[in-house]
CSV table of C-alpha atoms and ligand atoms in Angstrom, one decimal:
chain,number,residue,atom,x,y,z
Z,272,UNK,CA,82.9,22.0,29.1
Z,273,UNK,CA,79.7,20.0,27.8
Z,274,UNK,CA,79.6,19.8,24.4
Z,275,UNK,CA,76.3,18.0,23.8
Z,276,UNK,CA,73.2,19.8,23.7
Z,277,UNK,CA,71.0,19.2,27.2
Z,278,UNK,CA,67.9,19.4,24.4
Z,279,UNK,CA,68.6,16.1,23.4
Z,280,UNK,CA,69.2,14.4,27.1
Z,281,UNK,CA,66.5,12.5,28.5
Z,282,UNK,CA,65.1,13.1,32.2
Z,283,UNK,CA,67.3,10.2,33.3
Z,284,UNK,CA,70.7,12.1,31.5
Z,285,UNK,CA,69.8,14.7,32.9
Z,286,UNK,CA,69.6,13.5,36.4
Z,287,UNK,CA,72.9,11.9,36.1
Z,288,UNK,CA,74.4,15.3,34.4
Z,289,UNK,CA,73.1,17.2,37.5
Z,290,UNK,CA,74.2,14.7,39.9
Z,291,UNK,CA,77.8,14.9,38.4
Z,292,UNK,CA,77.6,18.7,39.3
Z,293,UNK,CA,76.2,17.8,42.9
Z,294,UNK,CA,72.5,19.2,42.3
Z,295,UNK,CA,69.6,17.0,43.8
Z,296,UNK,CA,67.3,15.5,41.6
Z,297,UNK,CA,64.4,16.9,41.6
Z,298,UNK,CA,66.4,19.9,39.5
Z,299,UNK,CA,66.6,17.7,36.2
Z,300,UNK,CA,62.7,17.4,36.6
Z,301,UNK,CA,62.5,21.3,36.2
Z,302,UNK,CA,65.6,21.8,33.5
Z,303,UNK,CA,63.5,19.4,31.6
Z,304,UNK,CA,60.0,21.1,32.0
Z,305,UNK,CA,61.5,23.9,31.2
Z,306,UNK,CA,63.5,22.7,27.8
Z,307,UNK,CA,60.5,21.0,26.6
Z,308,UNK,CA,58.4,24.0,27.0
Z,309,UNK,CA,60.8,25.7,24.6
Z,310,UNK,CA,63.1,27.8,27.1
Z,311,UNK,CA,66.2,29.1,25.3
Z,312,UNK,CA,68.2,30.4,28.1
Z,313,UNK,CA,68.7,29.4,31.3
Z,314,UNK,CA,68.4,32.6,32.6
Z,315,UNK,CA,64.4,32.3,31.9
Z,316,UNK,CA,64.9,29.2,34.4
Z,317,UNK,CA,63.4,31.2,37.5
Z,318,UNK,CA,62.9,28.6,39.7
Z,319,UNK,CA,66.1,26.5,39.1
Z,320,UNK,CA,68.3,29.4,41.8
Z,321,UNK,CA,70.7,32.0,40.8
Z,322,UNK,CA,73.8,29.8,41.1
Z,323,UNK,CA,72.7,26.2,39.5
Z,324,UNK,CA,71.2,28.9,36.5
Z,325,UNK,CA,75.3,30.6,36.0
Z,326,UNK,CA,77.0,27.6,36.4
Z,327,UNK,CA,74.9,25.9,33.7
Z,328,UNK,CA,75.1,28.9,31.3
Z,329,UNK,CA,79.0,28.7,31.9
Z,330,UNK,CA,79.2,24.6,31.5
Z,331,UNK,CA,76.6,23.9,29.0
Z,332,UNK,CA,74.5,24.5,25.9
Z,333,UNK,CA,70.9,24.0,25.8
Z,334,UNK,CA,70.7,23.8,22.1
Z,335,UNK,CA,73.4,22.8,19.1
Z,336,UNK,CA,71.3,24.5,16.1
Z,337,UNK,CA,70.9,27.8,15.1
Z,338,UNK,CA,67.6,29.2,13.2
Z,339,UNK,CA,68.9,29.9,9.8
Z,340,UNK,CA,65.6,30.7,7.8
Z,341,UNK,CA,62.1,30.5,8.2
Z,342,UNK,CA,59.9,30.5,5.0
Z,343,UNK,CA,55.5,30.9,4.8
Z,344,UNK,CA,53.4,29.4,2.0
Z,345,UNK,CA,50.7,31.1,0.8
Z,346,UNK,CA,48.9,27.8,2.3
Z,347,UNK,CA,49.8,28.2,5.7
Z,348,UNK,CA,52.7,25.2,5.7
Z,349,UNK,CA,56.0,26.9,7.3
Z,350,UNK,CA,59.6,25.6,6.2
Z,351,UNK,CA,62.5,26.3,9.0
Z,352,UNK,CA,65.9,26.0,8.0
Z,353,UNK,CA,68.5,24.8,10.9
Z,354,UNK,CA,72.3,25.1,10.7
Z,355,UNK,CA,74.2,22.2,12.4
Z,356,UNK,CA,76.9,21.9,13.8
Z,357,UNK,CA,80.5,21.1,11.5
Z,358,UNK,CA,78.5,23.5,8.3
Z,359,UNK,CA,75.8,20.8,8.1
Z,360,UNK,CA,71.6,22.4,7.2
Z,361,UNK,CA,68.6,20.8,7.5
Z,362,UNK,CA,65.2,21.5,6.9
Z,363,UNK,CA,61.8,21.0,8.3
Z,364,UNK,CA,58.1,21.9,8.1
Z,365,UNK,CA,55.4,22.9,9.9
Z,366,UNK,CA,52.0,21.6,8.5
Z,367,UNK,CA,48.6,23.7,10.0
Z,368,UNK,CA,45.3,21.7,9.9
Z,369,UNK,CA,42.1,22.2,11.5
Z,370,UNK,CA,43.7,24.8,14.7
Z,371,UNK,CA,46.4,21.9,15.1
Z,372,UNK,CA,49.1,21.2,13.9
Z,373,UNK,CA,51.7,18.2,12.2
Z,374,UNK,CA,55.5,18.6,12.5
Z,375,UNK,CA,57.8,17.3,9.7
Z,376,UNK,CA,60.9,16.2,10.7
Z,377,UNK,CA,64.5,15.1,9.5
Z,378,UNK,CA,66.8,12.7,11.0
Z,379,UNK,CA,70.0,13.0,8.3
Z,380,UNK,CA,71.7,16.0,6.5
Z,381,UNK,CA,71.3,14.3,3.1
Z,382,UNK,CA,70.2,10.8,2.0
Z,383,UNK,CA,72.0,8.0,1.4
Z,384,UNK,CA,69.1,5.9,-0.2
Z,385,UNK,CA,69.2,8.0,-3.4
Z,386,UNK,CA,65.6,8.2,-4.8
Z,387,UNK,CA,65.8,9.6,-8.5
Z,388,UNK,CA,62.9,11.6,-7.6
Z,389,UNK,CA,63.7,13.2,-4.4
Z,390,UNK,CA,65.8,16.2,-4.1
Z,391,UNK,CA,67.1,15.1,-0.7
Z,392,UNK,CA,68.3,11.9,-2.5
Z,393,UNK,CA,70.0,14.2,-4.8
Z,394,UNK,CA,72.4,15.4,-2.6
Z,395,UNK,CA,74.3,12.3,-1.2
Z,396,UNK,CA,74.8,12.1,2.3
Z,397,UNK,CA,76.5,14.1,4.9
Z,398,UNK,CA,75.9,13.0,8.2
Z,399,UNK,CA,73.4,11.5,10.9
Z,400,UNK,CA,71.2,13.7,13.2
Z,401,UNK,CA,72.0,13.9,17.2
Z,402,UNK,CA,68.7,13.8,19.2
Z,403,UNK,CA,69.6,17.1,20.3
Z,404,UNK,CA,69.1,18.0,16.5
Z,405,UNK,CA,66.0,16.2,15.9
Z,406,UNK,CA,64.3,17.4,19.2
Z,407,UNK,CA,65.5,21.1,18.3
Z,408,UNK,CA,63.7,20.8,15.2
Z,409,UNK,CA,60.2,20.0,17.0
Z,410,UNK,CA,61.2,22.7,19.8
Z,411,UNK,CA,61.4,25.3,17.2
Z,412,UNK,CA,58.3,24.3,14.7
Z,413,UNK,CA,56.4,23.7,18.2
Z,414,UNK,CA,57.5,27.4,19.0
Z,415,UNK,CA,56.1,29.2,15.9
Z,416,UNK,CA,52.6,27.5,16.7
Z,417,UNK,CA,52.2,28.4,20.6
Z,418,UNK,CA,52.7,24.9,21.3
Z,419,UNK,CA,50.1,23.5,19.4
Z,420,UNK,CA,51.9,20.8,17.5
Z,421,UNK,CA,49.7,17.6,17.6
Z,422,UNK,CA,51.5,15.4,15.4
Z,423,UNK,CA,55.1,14.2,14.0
Z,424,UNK,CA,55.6,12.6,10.7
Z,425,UNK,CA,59.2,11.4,10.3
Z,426,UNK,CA,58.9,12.4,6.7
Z,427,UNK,CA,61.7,15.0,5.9
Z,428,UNK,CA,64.9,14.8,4.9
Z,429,UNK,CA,66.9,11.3,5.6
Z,430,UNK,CA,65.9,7.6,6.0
Z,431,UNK,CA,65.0,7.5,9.9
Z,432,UNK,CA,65.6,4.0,10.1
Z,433,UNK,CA,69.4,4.2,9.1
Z,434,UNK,CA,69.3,6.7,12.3
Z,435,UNK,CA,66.9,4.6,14.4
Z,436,UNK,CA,69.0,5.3,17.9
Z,437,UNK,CA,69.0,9.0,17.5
Z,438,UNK,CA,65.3,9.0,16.1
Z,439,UNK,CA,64.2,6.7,19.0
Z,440,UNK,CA,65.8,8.8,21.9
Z,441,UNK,CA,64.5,11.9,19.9
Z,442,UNK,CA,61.3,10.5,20.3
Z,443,UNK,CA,61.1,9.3,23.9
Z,444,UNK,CA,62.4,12.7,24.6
Z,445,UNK,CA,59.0,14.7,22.6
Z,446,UNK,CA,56.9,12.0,24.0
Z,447,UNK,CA,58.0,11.8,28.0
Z,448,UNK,CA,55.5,12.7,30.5
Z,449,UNK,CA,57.5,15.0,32.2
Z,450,UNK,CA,58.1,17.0,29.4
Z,451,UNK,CA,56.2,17.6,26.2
Z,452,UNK,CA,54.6,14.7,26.4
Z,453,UNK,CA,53.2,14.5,22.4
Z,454,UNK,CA,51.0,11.3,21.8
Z,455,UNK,CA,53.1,8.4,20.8
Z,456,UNK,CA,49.7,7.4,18.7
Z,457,UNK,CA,50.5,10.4,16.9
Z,458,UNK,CA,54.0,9.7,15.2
Z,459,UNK,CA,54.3,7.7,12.0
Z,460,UNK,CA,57.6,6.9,10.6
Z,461,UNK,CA,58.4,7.0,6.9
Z,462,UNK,CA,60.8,4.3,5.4
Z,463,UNK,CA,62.3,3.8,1.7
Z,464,UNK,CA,61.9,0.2,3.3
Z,465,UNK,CA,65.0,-0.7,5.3
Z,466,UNK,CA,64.3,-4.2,6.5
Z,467,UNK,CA,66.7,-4.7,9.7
Z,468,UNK,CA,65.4,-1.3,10.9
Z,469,UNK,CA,61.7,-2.3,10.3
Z,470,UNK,CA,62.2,-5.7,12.3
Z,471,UNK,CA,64.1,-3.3,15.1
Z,472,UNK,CA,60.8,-1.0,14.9
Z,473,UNK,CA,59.2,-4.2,15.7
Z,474,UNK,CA,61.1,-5.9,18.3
Z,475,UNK,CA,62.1,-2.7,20.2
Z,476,UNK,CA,60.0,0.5,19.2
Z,477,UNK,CA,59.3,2.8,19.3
Z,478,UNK,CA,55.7,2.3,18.9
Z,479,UNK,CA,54.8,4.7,16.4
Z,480,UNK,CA,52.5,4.5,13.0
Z,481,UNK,CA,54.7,3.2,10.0
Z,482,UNK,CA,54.0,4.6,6.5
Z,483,UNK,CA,56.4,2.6,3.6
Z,484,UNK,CA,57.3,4.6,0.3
Z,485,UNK,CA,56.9,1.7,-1.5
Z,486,UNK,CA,56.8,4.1,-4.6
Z,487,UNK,CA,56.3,0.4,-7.0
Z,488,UNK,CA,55.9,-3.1,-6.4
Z,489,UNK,CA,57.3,-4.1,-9.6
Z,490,UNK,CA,60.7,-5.0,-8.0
Z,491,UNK,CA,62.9,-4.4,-10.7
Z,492,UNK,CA,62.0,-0.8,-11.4
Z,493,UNK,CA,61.8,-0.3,-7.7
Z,494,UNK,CA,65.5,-1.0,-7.2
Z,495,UNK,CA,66.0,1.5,-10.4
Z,496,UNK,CA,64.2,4.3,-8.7
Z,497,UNK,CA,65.3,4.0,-5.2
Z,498,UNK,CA,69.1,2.9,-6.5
Z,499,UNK,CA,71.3,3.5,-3.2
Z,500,UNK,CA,69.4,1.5,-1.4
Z,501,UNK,CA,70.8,-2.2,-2.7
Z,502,UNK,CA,68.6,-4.6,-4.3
Z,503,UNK,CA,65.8,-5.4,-2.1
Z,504,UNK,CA,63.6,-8.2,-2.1
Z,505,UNK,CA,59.9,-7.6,-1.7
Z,506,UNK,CA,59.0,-10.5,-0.3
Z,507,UNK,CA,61.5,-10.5,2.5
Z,508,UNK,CA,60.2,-6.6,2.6
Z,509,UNK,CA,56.8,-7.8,3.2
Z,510,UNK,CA,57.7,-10.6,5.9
Z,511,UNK,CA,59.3,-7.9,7.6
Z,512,UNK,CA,56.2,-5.6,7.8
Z,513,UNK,CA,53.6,-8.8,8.6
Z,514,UNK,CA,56.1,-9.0,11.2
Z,515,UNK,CA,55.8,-5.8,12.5
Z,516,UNK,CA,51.9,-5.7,12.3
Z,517,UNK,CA,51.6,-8.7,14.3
Z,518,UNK,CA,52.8,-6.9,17.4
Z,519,UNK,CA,51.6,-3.7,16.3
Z,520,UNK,CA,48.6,-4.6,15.1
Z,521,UNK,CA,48.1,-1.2,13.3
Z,522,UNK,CA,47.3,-0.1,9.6
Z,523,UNK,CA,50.7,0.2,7.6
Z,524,UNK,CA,50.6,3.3,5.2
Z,525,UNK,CA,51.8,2.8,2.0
Z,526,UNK,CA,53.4,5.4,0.2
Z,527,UNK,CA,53.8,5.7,-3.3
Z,528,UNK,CA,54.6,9.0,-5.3
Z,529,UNK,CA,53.3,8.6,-8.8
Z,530,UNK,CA,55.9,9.6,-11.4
Z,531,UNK,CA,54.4,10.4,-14.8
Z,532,UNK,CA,54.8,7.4,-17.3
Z,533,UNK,CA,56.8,5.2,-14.8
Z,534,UNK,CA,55.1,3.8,-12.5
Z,535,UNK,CA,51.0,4.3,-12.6
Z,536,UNK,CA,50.2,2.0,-15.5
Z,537,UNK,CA,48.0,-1.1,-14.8
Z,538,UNK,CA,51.0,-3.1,-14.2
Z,539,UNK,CA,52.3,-1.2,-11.2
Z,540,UNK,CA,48.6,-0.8,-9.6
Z,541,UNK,CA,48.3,-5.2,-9.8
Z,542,UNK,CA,51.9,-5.3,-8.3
Z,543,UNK,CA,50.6,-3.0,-5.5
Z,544,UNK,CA,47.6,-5.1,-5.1
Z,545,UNK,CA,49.5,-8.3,-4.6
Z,546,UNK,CA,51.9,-6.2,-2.2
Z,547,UNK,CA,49.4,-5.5,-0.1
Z,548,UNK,CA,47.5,-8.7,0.1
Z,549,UNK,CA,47.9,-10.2,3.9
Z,550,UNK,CA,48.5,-6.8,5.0
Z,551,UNK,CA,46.0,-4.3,6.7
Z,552,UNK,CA,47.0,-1.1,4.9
Z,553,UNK,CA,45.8,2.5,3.6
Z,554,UNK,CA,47.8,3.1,0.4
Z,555,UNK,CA,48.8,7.2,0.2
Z,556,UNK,CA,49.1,8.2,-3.5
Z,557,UNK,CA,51.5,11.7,-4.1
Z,558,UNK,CA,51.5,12.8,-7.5
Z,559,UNK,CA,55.3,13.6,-7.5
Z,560,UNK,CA,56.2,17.3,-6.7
Z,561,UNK,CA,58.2,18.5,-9.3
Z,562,UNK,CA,62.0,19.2,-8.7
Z,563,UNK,CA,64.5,21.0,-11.0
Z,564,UNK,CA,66.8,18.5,-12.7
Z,565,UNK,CA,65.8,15.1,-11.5
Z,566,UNK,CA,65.4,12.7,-14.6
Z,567,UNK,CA,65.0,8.7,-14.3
Z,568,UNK,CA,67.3,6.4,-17.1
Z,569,UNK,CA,67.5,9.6,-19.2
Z,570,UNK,CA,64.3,11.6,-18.9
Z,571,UNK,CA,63.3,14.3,-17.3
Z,572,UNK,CA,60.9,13.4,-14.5
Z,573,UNK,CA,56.9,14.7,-14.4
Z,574,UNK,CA,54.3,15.0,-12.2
Z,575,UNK,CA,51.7,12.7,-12.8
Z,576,UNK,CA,48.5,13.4,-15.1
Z,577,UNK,CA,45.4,14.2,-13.8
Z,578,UNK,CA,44.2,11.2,-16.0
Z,579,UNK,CA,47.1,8.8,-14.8
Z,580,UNK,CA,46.5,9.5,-10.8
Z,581,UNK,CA,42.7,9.0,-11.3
Z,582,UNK,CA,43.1,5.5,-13.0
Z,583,UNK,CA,45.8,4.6,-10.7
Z,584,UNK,CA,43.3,5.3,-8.0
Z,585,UNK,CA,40.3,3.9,-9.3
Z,586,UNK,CA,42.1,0.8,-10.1
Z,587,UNK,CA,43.2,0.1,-6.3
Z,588,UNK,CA,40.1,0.3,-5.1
Z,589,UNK,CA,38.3,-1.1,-6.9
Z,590,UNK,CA,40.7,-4.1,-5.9
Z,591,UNK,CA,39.8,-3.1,-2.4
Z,592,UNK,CA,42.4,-1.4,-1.0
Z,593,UNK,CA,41.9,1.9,0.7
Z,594,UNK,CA,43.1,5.1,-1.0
Z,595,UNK,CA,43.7,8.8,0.0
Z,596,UNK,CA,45.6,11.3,-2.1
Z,597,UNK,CA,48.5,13.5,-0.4
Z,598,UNK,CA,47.7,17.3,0.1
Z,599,UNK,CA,50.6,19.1,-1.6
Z,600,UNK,CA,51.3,21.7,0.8
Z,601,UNK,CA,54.6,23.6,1.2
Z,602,UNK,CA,55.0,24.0,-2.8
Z,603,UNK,CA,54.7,27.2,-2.7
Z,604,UNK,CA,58.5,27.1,-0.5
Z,605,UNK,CA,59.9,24.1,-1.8
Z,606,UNK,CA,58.5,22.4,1.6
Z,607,UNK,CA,56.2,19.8,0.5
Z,608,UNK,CA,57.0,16.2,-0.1
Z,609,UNK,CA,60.7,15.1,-1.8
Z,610,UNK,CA,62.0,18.8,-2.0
Z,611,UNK,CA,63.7,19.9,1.0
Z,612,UNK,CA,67.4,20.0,0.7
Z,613,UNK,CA,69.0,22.5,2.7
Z,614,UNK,CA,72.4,23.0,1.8
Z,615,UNK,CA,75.5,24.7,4.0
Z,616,UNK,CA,75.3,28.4,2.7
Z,617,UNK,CA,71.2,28.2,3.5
Z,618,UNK,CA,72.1,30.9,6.1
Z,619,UNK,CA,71.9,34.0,4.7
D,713,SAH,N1,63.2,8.7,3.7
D,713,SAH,C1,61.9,8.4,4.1
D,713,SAH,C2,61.1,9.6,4.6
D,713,SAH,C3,61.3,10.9,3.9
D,713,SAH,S1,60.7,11.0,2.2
D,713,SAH,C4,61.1,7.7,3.0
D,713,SAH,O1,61.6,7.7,1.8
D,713,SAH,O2,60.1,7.2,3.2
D,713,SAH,C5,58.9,11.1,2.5
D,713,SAH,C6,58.1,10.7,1.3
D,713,SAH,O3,58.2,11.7,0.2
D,713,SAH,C7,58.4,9.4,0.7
D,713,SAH,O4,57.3,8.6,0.6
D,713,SAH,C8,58.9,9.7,-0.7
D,713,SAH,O5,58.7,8.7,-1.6
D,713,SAH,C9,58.2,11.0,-1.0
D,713,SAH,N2,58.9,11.8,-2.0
D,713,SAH,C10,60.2,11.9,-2.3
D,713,SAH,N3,60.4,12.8,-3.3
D,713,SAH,C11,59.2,13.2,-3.6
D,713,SAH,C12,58.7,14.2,-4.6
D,713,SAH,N4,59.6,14.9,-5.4
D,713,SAH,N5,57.4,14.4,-4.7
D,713,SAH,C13,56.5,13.7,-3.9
D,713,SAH,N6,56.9,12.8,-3.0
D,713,SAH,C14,58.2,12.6,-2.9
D,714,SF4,FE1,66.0,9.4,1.1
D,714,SF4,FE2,63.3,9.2,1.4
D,714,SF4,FE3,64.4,11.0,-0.3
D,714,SF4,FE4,64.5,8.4,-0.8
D,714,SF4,S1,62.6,9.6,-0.6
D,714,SF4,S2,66.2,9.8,-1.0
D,714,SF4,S3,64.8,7.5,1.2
D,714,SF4,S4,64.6,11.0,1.9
């Protein structure tokens, strides 16, 4: 018996899979058509013969998740809830823009980074994704759009680059030829910052956009608001992402979400300024979407002022820098930015 997902296999795995079951080749070239095109059963598999089709459905599973929920927002953003294997949930979101759309995606069942403001960080950490898991998650959010997803933003639940293996054969997976073949041009990856996985990114891939929630560049308060991850030194932060844009040679997103009264005073938007000096970036600015519960040294936290994002804005550029403001889709369902956090009874 199999245990692992063929989902989550790449052409070459496959191949070798097939092989060990004496099947020719050119059969793992139409299992994984097929599973990229968002097959569920192998009995759909028409072409693949009668026999190869039973003794895969008696040796293997094609996927290891299980549709637990699937919510709508007024505004057209679509949050799927996916058990996992061992009681594990996870959740992702389908963003529609334009007749295309942009696939959220999560790569760990929890957080271990532990941002004060992020109800994924509120949870602690269970486990890492498979591939299989992170490709399901595309597969099903690709399935509810008629194939039509244009773009992934590594953005959901869990810090990708503490799960770089499993993100980067996820990815290779969505992107192959053979298969789905999604745009590599059209993936960025989110990090809270995790320097070896950012010069990995670099050395090794994949090549996808990078977008850093660098959230303040006040260092101090920084390692207070994104506490699990260590102390952190901006400037070895920054070496690592000149690093990465010298073979890159693409715009680095940074991310901050503006928390009311922390971090979008004059102090903060000159720290930001310095940050991204040497760097060719466009800074994304998300007023923080509220969560129940989540306080900072003591306080509740708050979205932002209207006043207080403006400034912040206006401040940046007019140092310069390049500005755009987050939509805040998925609200409505808990779905936007900072709010997913599936937990194991999710499937009702
Ligand atoms: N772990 C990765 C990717 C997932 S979080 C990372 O931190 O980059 C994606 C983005 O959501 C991050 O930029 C994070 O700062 C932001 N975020 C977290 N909680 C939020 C909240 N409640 N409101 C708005 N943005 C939030
Ligand atoms: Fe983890 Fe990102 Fe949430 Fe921080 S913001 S806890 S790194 S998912």
């Amino acid at each position: 018996m199999n245990n692992v997902a063929l989902a989550g296999m790449t052409l070459g795995e496959l191949e070798q899979f097939l092989k060990g079951m004496n099947e020719q080749k050119f059969r793992a070239a139409q299992l994984f058509a097929w599973i990229s095109r968002g097959a569920r059963s192998f009995g759909e598999m028409r072409d693949l013969g009668l026999s190869l089709r039973k003794k895969l459905d008696e040796s293997s599973a094609l996927r290891s998740s299980v549709v637990a929920k699937i919510e709508t927002d007024r505004d057209g953003a679509v949050k799927l809830g996916l058990l996992l294997g061992g009681g594990a949930a996870v959740e992702a979101v389908l963003l529609p823009a334009n007749g295309r759309y942009t696939a959220c995606l999560s790569t760990q069942a929890g957080c271990p980074v532990g941002c004060v403001f992020c109800k994924t960080g509120s949870l602690g950490f269970l486990r890492n994704l498979s591939a299989a898991e992170i490709v399901e998650q595309f597969l099903e959010l690709d399935a509810l759009c008629a194939g039509n997803v244009s773009n992934i933003v590594v953005m959901g639940m869990g810090e990708p680059l503490l799960n770089l293996e499993a993100l980067r054969k996820a990815l290779e997976i969505i992107t192959s030829p053979e298969g789905r073949g999604l745009s590599k041009r059209r993936i960025t990856i989110s990090t809270s910052g995790i320097i070896a996985g950012i010069a990995e990114l670099a050395e090794k891939g994949p090549d996808a956009e990078l977008a850093l929630s660098i959230t303040t560049a006040r260092e101090d308060l920084r390692g207070r608001l994104i506490k699990g991850a260590g102390p952190v030194s901006l400037r070895d932060l920054k070496n690592a992402l000149v690093r990465w844009q010298q073979k890159h040679r693409r715009r680095i997103t940074l991310e901050t979400v503006l928390l009311g009264g922390i971090n979008t005073g004059g102090e903060d938007a000159e720290a930001l300024v310095r940050f991204a000096r040497g760097l060719r970036t466009v800074v994304n600015i998300i007023p923080w979407n509220p969560v129940e519960g989540l306080s900072f040294e003591g306080n509740a936290l708050v979205p932002p002022a209207q006043s207080e994002t403006a400034f912040f804005r206006r401040q940046l550029e007019s140092a310069g820098l390049n500005v755009t403001c987050r939509f805040r889709r998925g609200r409505g369902i808990s779905g936007a930015c900072g709010q997913l956090g599936a937990l194991p009874d999710t499937g009702k």
